[in-house]
Short mmCIF file of C-alpha atoms in Angstrom, two decimals:
data_model
loop_
_atom_site.label_atom_id
_atom_site.label_comp_id
_atom_site.label_asym_id
_atom_site.label_seq_id
_atom_site.Cartn_x
_atom_site.Cartn_y
_atom_site.Cartn_z
CA MET A 25 70.31 111.87 115.85
CA THR A 26 69.77 114.91 117.99
CA ASN A 27 69.24 114.85 121.72
CA LYS A 28 66.22 116.73 122.96
CA SER A 29 66.39 118.95 125.99
CA GLY A 30 64.20 118.28 129.00
CA PHE A 31 62.04 121.22 127.95
CA GLU A 32 61.52 119.76 124.46
CA ILE A 33 60.63 116.35 125.88
CA ARG A 34 58.09 117.88 128.28
CA ALA A 35 56.59 119.98 125.48
CA ASP A 36 56.27 116.89 123.27
CA LEU A 37 54.62 114.93 126.08
CA LEU A 38 52.18 117.75 126.79
CA SER A 39 51.29 117.91 123.11
CA GLN A 40 50.81 114.14 122.89
CA ALA A 41 48.71 114.11 126.07
CA GLN A 42 46.49 116.90 124.76
CA GLY A 43 46.03 115.11 121.45
CA ILE A 44 45.10 111.85 123.15
CA LEU A 45 42.59 113.53 125.46
CA GLU A 46 41.01 115.55 122.65
CA CYS A 47 40.70 112.44 120.48
CA ASN A 48 39.12 110.47 123.35
CA LEU A 49 36.69 113.32 124.03
CA HIS A 50 35.73 113.51 120.36
CA ARG A 51 35.09 109.75 120.20
CA LYS A 52 33.00 109.86 123.39
CA THR A 53 30.97 112.81 122.10
CA GLU A 54 30.34 111.12 118.76
CA ALA A 55 29.26 107.89 120.49
CA ILE A 56 26.74 109.81 122.62
CA ARG A 57 25.43 111.70 119.59
CA GLU A 58 25.00 108.39 117.79
CA TYR A 59 23.20 106.92 120.81
CA ASN A 60 20.97 110.00 121.11
CA GLY A 61 20.03 109.68 117.43
CA TYR A 62 18.69 106.18 118.07
CA HIS A 63 17.23 106.90 121.51
CA PRO A 64 15.60 110.35 121.36
CA GLU A 65 13.31 109.38 124.25
CA GLU A 66 16.31 108.85 126.59
CA PRO A 67 19.10 111.18 125.42
CA LYS A 68 22.41 111.16 127.24
CA GLU A 69 24.10 114.41 128.18
CA LEU A 70 27.06 115.41 126.05
CA PRO A 71 30.38 115.86 127.88
CA SER A 72 32.08 119.22 128.19
CA ASP A 73 33.86 120.10 124.97
CA ALA A 74 37.01 121.23 126.77
CA VAL A 75 40.09 119.43 128.00
CA THR A 76 41.48 121.04 131.15
CA THR A 77 45.07 121.95 131.80
CA ALA A 78 45.08 119.65 134.82
CA GLU A 79 43.93 116.70 132.68
CA VAL A 80 46.69 117.37 130.13
CA ILE A 81 49.35 117.59 132.84
CA THR A 82 48.14 114.38 134.50
CA ALA A 83 48.15 112.52 131.19
CA ALA A 84 51.61 113.89 130.31
CA LYS A 85 52.95 112.68 133.66
CA GLU A 86 51.55 109.21 132.93
CA LEU A 87 53.27 109.22 129.54
CA TYR A 88 56.52 110.35 131.14
CA GLU A 89 56.35 107.57 133.72
CA PHE A 90 55.89 105.03 130.94
CA VAL A 91 58.80 106.42 128.92
CA ASN A 92 61.01 106.63 132.01
CA ASP A 93 60.21 103.06 133.14
CA LYS A 94 63.32 100.90 132.77
CA GLN A 95 61.44 97.58 132.53
#
């Protein structure tokens, strides 16, 4: 077992957060496309196809808080 440095842990959390946000965005986009296919008279607007740096950092902080929680 190797111990990770603080930098490695933060990098892993940022990567996980980005992956989660991108997956969620993809699912939301596909759901809207599906809806629009069945409701062409009332199409919903597709979300932005980008995940922001601020969103990734916020999600990574949430993951860190969960990991750091002693309960």
